[in-house]
Each structure stands twice: as C-alpha cells, then as structure tokens.
mmCIF file of C-alpha atoms in Angstrom:
data_model
loop_
_atom_site.group_PDB
_atom_site.id
_atom_site.type_symbol
_atom_site.label_atom_id
_atom_site.label_comp_id
_atom_site.label_asym_id
_atom_site.label_seq_id
_atom_site.Cartn_x
_atom_site.Cartn_y
_atom_site.Cartn_z
ATOM 1 C CA UNK A 779 84.615 112.015 93.867
ATOM 2 C CA UNK A 780 88.346 112.636 94.107
ATOM 3 C CA UNK A 781 91.479 112.726 96.323
ATOM 4 C CA UNK A 782 95.056 113.336 95.609
ATOM 5 C CA UNK A 783 98.685 112.371 96.150
ATOM 6 C CA UNK A 784 101.608 114.697 95.726
ATOM 7 C CA UNK A 785 104.088 114.114 92.985
ATOM 8 C CA UNK A 786 107.933 115.789 92.753
ATOM 9 C CA UNK A 787 107.745 119.805 92.577
ATOM 10 C CA UNK A 788 110.107 119.109 90.169
ATOM 11 C CA UNK A 789 107.942 117.592 87.617
ATOM 12 C CA UNK A 790 105.046 119.839 88.626
ATOM 13 C CA UNK A 791 106.601 123.224 87.553
ATOM 14 C CA UNK A 792 105.567 123.661 83.820
ATOM 15 C CA UNK A 793 102.383 122.745 84.868
ATOM 16 C CA UNK A 794 102.107 125.838 87.888
ATOM 17 C CA UNK A 795 101.837 129.505 87.078
ATOM 18 C CA UNK A 796 104.973 131.196 87.394
ATOM 19 C CA UNK A 797 105.039 131.878 91.588
ATOM 20 C CA UNK A 798 105.841 135.483 90.755
ATOM 21 C CA UNK A 799 103.371 136.641 88.419
ATOM 22 C CA UNK A 800 100.410 137.063 91.183
ATOM 23 C CA UNK A 801 97.980 137.175 88.930
ATOM 24 C CA UNK A 802 97.416 133.812 87.858
ATOM 25 C CA UNK A 803 98.115 132.334 91.091
ATOM 26 C CA UNK A 804 94.346 131.213 91.734
ATOM 27 C CA UNK A 805 93.713 128.899 88.379
ATOM 28 C CA UNK A 806 96.364 126.849 90.505
ATOM 29 C CA UNK A 807 94.278 125.167 93.461
ATOM 30 C CA UNK A 808 96.010 124.969 97.288
ATOM 31 C CA UNK A 809 94.316 120.950 97.591
ATOM 32 C CA UNK A 810 92.433 118.804 96.210
ATOM 33 C CA UNK A 811 88.935 119.999 97.627
ATOM 34 C CA UNK A 812 89.861 123.612 95.600
ATOM 35 C CA UNK A 813 89.978 120.962 92.938
ATOM 36 C CA UNK A 814 86.978 119.224 93.064
ATOM 37 C CA UNK A 815 85.139 122.363 93.508
ATOM 38 C CA UNK A 816 86.487 123.445 90.679
ATOM 39 C CA UNK A 817 84.936 120.483 89.079
ATOM 40 C CA UNK A 818 87.820 118.068 88.657
ATOM 41 C CA UNK A 819 86.267 114.870 89.126
ATOM 42 C CA UNK A 820 88.492 112.453 87.777
ATOM 43 C CA UNK A 821 91.743 110.695 89.067
ATOM 44 C CA UNK A 822 94.684 112.204 87.578
ATOM 45 C CA UNK A 823 97.851 114.454 88.102
ATOM 46 C CA UNK A 824 97.313 117.638 88.676
ATOM 47 C CA UNK A 825 99.112 120.739 89.968
ATOM 48 C CA UNK A 826 98.861 122.786 93.115
ATOM 49 C CA UNK A 827 99.973 125.278 94.990
ATOM 50 C CA UNK A 828 101.271 125.414 98.778
ATOM 51 C CA UNK A 829 101.451 128.733 100.412
ATOM 52 C CA UNK A 830 102.751 130.371 101.662
ATOM 53 C CA UNK A 831 106.198 129.996 99.393
ATOM 54 C CA UNK A 832 103.302 129.520 96.438
ATOM 55 C CA UNK A 833 105.402 125.758 95.325
ATOM 56 C CA UNK A 834 103.774 124.294 92.707
ATOM 57 C CA UNK A 835 103.424 119.935 92.949
ATOM 58 C CA UNK A 836 101.112 118.151 91.213
ATOM 59 C CA UNK A 837 98.946 115.499 92.551
ATOM 60 C CA UNK A 838 96.851 112.226 91.987
ATOM 61 C CA UNK A 839 93.165 111.325 92.219
ATOM 62 C CA UNK A 840 91.652 108.048 94.197
ATOM 63 C CA UNK A 841 88.028 108.222 96.150
ATOM 64 C CA UNK A 842 87.275 107.152 99.034
ATOM 65 C CA UNK A 843 84.452 109.056 101.280
ATOM 66 C CA UNK A 844 82.950 112.385 99.359
ATOM 67 C CA UNK A 845 86.405 112.797 97.462
ATOM 68 C CA UNK A 846 88.602 116.123 98.092
ATOM 69 C CA UNK A 847 90.993 114.495 100.036
ATOM 70 C CA UNK A 848 94.803 114.493 99.335
ATOM 71 C CA UNK A 849 96.682 111.827 99.712
ATOM 72 C CA UNK A 850 100.114 111.820 102.235
ATOM 73 C CA UNK A 851 101.258 108.350 102.002
ATOM 74 C CA UNK A 852 100.357 105.236 100.460
ATOM 75 C CA UNK A 853 101.447 101.495 101.137
ATOM 76 C CA UNK A 854 100.202 98.568 99.516
ATOM 77 C CA UNK A 855 103.164 96.202 98.124
ATOM 78 C CA UNK A 856 106.273 97.002 99.924
ATOM 79 C CA UNK A 857 107.659 98.230 96.592
ATOM 80 C CA UNK A 858 109.315 101.633 97.925
ATOM 81 C CA UNK A 859 111.322 101.576 101.101
ATOM 82 C CA UNK A 860 110.177 103.288 104.339
ATOM 83 C CA UNK A 861 113.477 103.206 105.924
ATOM 84 C CA UNK A 862 114.647 106.388 105.403
ATOM 85 C CA UNK A 863 116.287 109.557 107.038
ATOM 86 C CA UNK A 864 115.103 112.969 108.264
ATOM 87 C CA UNK A 865 115.644 114.948 104.950
ATOM 88 C CA UNK A 866 113.779 111.707 102.804
ATOM 89 C CA UNK A 867 111.179 111.905 104.781
ATOM 90 C CA UNK A 868 111.462 116.112 104.653
ATOM 91 C CA UNK A 869 111.246 116.141 100.994
ATOM 92 C CA UNK A 870 108.961 113.307 100.332
ATOM 93 C CA UNK A 871 109.879 109.798 98.005
ATOM 94 C CA UNK A 872 108.294 107.454 96.260
ATOM 95 C CA UNK A 873 105.779 107.784 93.527
ATOM 96 C CA UNK A 874 101.868 108.826 94.188
ATOM 97 C CA UNK A 875 100.465 106.088 91.455
ATOM 98 C CA UNK A 876 101.804 103.896 93.637
ATOM 99 C CA UNK A 877 104.145 103.860 97.565
ATOM 100 C CA UNK A 878 104.497 107.372 98.915
ATOM 101 C CA UNK A 879 105.455 109.708 101.222
ATOM 102 C CA UNK A 880 104.002 113.571 100.941
ATOM 103 C CA UNK A 881 106.936 115.175 102.584
ATOM 104 C CA UNK A 882 106.916 116.544 106.057
ATOM 105 C CA UNK A 883 107.447 119.761 104.671
ATOM 106 C CA UNK A 884 104.216 119.852 101.998
ATOM 107 C CA UNK A 885 102.472 117.967 104.695
ATOM 108 C CA UNK A 886 103.445 121.441 107.517
ATOM 109 C CA UNK A 887 101.894 123.654 104.493
ATOM 110 C CA UNK A 888 99.303 122.037 103.046
ATOM 111 C CA UNK A 889 97.925 120.936 106.929
ATOM 112 C CA UNK A 890 99.085 125.095 107.732
ATOM 113 C CA UNK A 891 96.563 126.102 105.264
ATOM 114 C CA UNK A 892 93.167 125.729 107.310
ATOM 115 C CA UNK A 893 91.156 123.862 109.785
ATOM 116 C CA UNK A 894 92.131 120.006 108.134
ATOM 117 C CA UNK A 895 90.948 116.555 108.903
ATOM 118 C CA UNK A 896 92.916 112.959 108.547
ATOM 119 C CA UNK A 897 91.715 109.647 107.209
ATOM 120 C CA UNK A 898 93.152 106.749 107.328
ATOM 121 C CA UNK A 899 92.193 103.641 105.394
ATOM 122 C CA UNK A 900 93.777 100.182 106.760
ATOM 123 C CA UNK A 901 93.241 96.871 105.291
ATOM 124 C CA UNK A 902 94.425 93.198 106.103
ATOM 125 C CA UNK A 903 95.999 90.502 104.618
ATOM 126 C CA UNK A 904 92.082 88.399 105.006
ATOM 127 C CA UNK A 905 90.696 92.076 102.758
ATOM 128 C CA UNK A 906 89.314 93.078 105.872
ATOM 129 C CA UNK A 907 88.878 97.156 105.152
ATOM 130 C CA UNK A 908 88.451 99.731 108.446
ATOM 131 C CA UNK A 909 89.756 103.621 108.700
ATOM 132 C CA UNK A 910 90.199 106.052 111.166
ATOM 133 C CA UNK A 911 89.072 108.866 110.531
ATOM 134 C CA UNK A 912 90.409 112.704 113.027
ATOM 135 C CA UNK A 913 88.716 115.757 112.929
ATOM 136 C CA UNK A 914 91.828 118.120 113.684
ATOM 137 C CA UNK A 915 94.935 117.217 111.689
ATOM 138 C CA UNK A 916 97.770 119.459 111.739
ATOM 139 C CA UNK A 917 101.610 119.909 111.967
ATOM 140 C CA UNK A 918 104.442 122.043 112.863
ATOM 141 C CA UNK A 919 107.129 123.430 110.629
ATOM 142 C CA UNK A 920 110.976 121.729 110.674
ATOM 143 C CA UNK A 921 111.879 124.161 113.884
ATOM 144 C CA UNK A 922 109.408 122.426 115.635
ATOM 145 C CA UNK A 923 110.211 118.467 114.263
ATOM 146 C CA UNK A 924 107.258 118.649 112.676
ATOM 147 C CA UNK A 925 105.219 117.738 115.959
ATOM 148 C CA UNK A 926 102.173 116.295 115.321
ATOM 149 C CA UNK A 927 98.610 117.796 116.404
ATOM 150 C CA UNK A 928 95.951 115.232 116.104
ATOM 151 C CA UNK A 929 92.660 114.618 117.902
ATOM 152 C CA UNK A 930 88.568 114.352 117.425
ATOM 153 C CA UNK A 931 88.685 110.119 116.823
ATOM 154 C CA UNK A 932 85.907 108.102 114.895
ATOM 155 C CA UNK A 933 86.073 105.455 112.753
ATOM 156 C CA UNK A 934 85.220 101.821 112.383
ATOM 157 C CA UNK A 935 88.659 100.458 114.238
ATOM 158 C CA UNK A 936 89.706 101.584 117.557
ATOM 159 C CA UNK A 937 92.036 104.387 118.234
ATOM 160 C CA UNK A 938 95.479 103.714 118.382
ATOM 161 C CA UNK A 939 96.703 107.201 116.915
ATOM 162 C CA UNK A 940 95.671 110.245 118.447
ATOM 163 C CA UNK A 941 95.383 109.181 122.215
ATOM 164 C CA UNK A 942 98.860 107.772 122.147
ATOM 165 C CA UNK A 943 100.980 109.795 119.326
ATOM 166 C CA UNK A 944 99.716 113.252 119.903
ATOM 167 C CA UNK A 945 102.154 116.312 120.269
ATOM 168 C CA UNK A 946 105.304 113.316 119.518
ATOM 169 C CA UNK A 947 108.077 115.621 117.234
ATOM 170 C CA UNK A 948 108.567 113.243 114.540
ATOM 171 C CA UNK A 949 112.101 111.056 114.392
ATOM 172 C CA UNK A 950 113.628 109.544 111.654
ATOM 173 C CA UNK A 951 116.622 106.119 111.724
ATOM 174 C CA UNK A 952 119.137 108.921 111.548
ATOM 175 C CA UNK A 953 118.045 111.636 115.126
ATOM 176 C CA UNK A 954 119.135 109.550 117.460
ATOM 177 C CA UNK A 955 115.543 107.924 118.555
ATOM 178 C CA UNK A 956 115.819 104.497 119.316
ATOM 179 C CA UNK A 957 112.196 103.861 118.813
ATOM 180 C CA UNK A 958 112.991 105.058 115.109
ATOM 181 C CA UNK A 959 116.129 102.634 114.670
ATOM 182 C CA UNK A 960 114.271 99.695 116.058
ATOM 183 C CA UNK A 961 111.686 100.119 114.338
ATOM 184 C CA UNK A 962 113.781 101.834 110.920
ATOM 185 C CA UNK A 963 111.003 104.029 109.937
ATOM 186 C CA UNK A 964 110.220 108.112 110.173
ATOM 187 C CA UNK A 965 106.971 108.287 112.686
ATOM 188 C CA UNK A 966 105.874 110.443 115.309
ATOM 189 C CA UNK A 967 107.489 107.861 117.565
ATOM 190 C CA UNK A 968 106.401 108.127 121.938
ATOM 191 C CA UNK A 969 107.966 105.676 124.220
ATOM 192 C CA UNK A 970 107.379 103.680 120.896
ATOM 193 C CA UNK A 971 103.979 103.335 118.826
ATOM 194 C CA UNK A 972 100.697 101.767 119.661
ATOM 195 C CA UNK A 973 100.499 102.544 115.360
ATOM 196 C CA UNK A 974 103.029 103.095 113.047
ATOM 197 C CA UNK A 975 102.328 103.263 109.501
ATOM 198 C CA UNK A 976 105.926 103.991 108.132
ATOM 199 C CA UNK A 977 106.831 100.224 108.952
ATOM 200 C CA UNK A 978 108.243 97.684 106.990
ATOM 201 C CA UNK A 979 105.608 95.579 105.106
ATOM 202 C CA UNK A 980 106.643 91.971 106.729
ATOM 203 C CA UNK A 981 107.932 91.437 110.238
ATOM 204 C CA UNK A 982 107.798 92.679 113.932
ATOM 205 C CA UNK A 983 108.408 96.506 112.480
ATOM 206 C CA UNK A 984 105.413 95.902 109.996
ATOM 207 C CA UNK A 985 102.668 98.622 108.842
ATOM 208 C CA UNK A 986 101.161 98.587 112.620
ATOM 209 C CA UNK A 987 98.356 99.752 113.968
ATOM 210 C CA UNK A 988 97.781 97.887 117.336
ATOM 211 C CA UNK A 989 93.993 97.652 118.290
ATOM 212 C CA UNK A 990 93.332 95.508 115.723
ATOM 213 C CA UNK A 991 94.722 92.195 116.921
ATOM 214 C CA UNK A 992 95.847 93.831 120.069
ATOM 215 C CA UNK A 993 99.494 93.402 118.813
ATOM 216 C CA UNK A 994 102.668 95.433 116.778
ATOM 217 C CA UNK A 995 103.581 92.206 115.785
ATOM 218 C CA UNK A 996 101.321 91.935 113.019
ATOM 219 C CA UNK A 997 101.939 94.108 110.138
ATOM 220 C CA UNK A 998 98.310 95.077 107.960
ATOM 221 C CA UNK A 999 98.738 94.862 104.176
ATOM 222 C CA UNK A 1000 97.920 98.439 102.976
ATOM 223 C CA UNK A 1001 97.473 101.821 104.535
ATOM 224 C CA UNK A 1002 96.348 105.016 102.978
ATOM 225 C CA UNK A 1003 96.326 108.216 104.695
ATOM 226 C CA UNK A 1004 94.637 111.384 103.387
ATOM 227 C CA UNK A 1005 93.991 114.925 104.719
ATOM 228 C CA UNK A 1006 90.937 117.356 103.550
ATOM 229 C CA UNK A 1007 89.442 120.517 104.766
ATOM 230 C CA UNK A 1008 87.038 120.663 107.712
ATOM 231 C CA UNK A 1009 84.661 122.477 105.902
ATOM 232 C CA UNK A 1010 84.152 119.872 102.765
ATOM 233 C CA UNK A 1011 80.909 119.177 101.311
ATOM 234 C CA UNK A 1012 80.610 117.087 98.599
ATOM 235 C CA UNK A 1013 78.848 118.320 95.805
ATOM 236 C CA UNK A 1014 75.014 115.868 95.206
ATOM 237 C CA UNK A 1015 74.280 114.727 92.021
ATOM 238 C CA UNK A 1016 70.707 116.173 91.617
#
C-alpha cells in the first residue's frame, strides 16, 4: 500500500529521465497511483513527471485506505512554519518526511492530469482519528489564483471544507487578504473559514476544522491532505 508526498524538483532531477528525451518519459510515473500500479508498494522517495511541463519531482510513500495517494500537505509537530507568502505556497516548502506543503503549482499540475479525489486525515490531542473524503478535487492555475474546486463529501467527520470553501481563490498574508493576515497562513479563505489546515499548530489561529468541536479556537494536533485518481482501484492480495 502506498501514498506519497512531493519533495523538491532540484533534488529529483537525477532520478528522472531527461525531459527532452520523450522516448523514456513513460518510465517516470505521473503520481503515486501510477507508482502503485507499476508494482511499488513500499514507503520511500520516488521520482515522477508532472504534465504538462514534464518536470521531475521525488515522492515519499506512506499508506492509508488502499494506497496510491499523493500527499500534498502534512502537519504533525509544528517544526515547519506555515506563515508564508504567495511564492512559497506556490513553489512548496518543508520536507516530505515531515511537515510540508506540496506547492500550489505542483498541486495544480497534478490535479489537472485527470479526475482526482481528496482525502484529509485528522487527529486531535486525545488521539482520535477521523477523515474527510471528497469525490472531486482540483485547483486552477496561478492566473486564476489557484481557485479551489472540491465536492462530493463523505467521511467520519462533519464537512467543514467543501460547503464553505469551494470556488474560493487561494490567499496568503502578503496578498492583502485580511483572513490570511489574521490567520498567518495561506488557504482558500472565505470570510474567513470553517477549516484552515495551514494555521499555527497552537493558538486561536491553529489547525482548524470547525465541526470537530463546533469551534474555530480548537487546534487539531495533526493533519494529512492527499489526492489520488478517482478511478484508482487497489490490487487485492490473492
């Protein structure tokens, strides 16, 4: 079983075939689901090509719910500040083995390759684990402020994301958005939020999922956001 989180492009170039050599591009998978279907089941760091610009990125595997997930965000210990500007949220930051944000540019490229679903795993300070699943997920390009398209909720927690944040543009503290300034983070804000998974780890602007305690003053302990193709089916062991 497998899921992934993206590392930096510069560190992965040597792992991928040359982008100019189209004959070998098929050897560099496009996401973690394609890694899974090529027989990769172990956690680790792998290389992918993101269409349409065919840049290489390395990926880290972990595992929930059948595998094949590409991790796009992880929070767990407060070791990485998410109080960042537009360019850092665009390009990504952190380390995939720990806390990180994939990068909106890469997230747009990934989610535009086909039809993707989103899964969000949530954990509180009492070690309670819940998840939210969205049947459809993608974000627009930078010209359209990485606008969010998310729908089709199911899961073990009440939805605090799609019903309020769908169709919102991404904002960061340096874009003039008052919600981003107050929250010290980048997110798809909408006057301001019912979920903000990029807030500070502690405090009133923490990792918020409003329906968890019907409050935006309770910060969760950990969260992972990940995507995979809607058509993904895990291979069952004989």
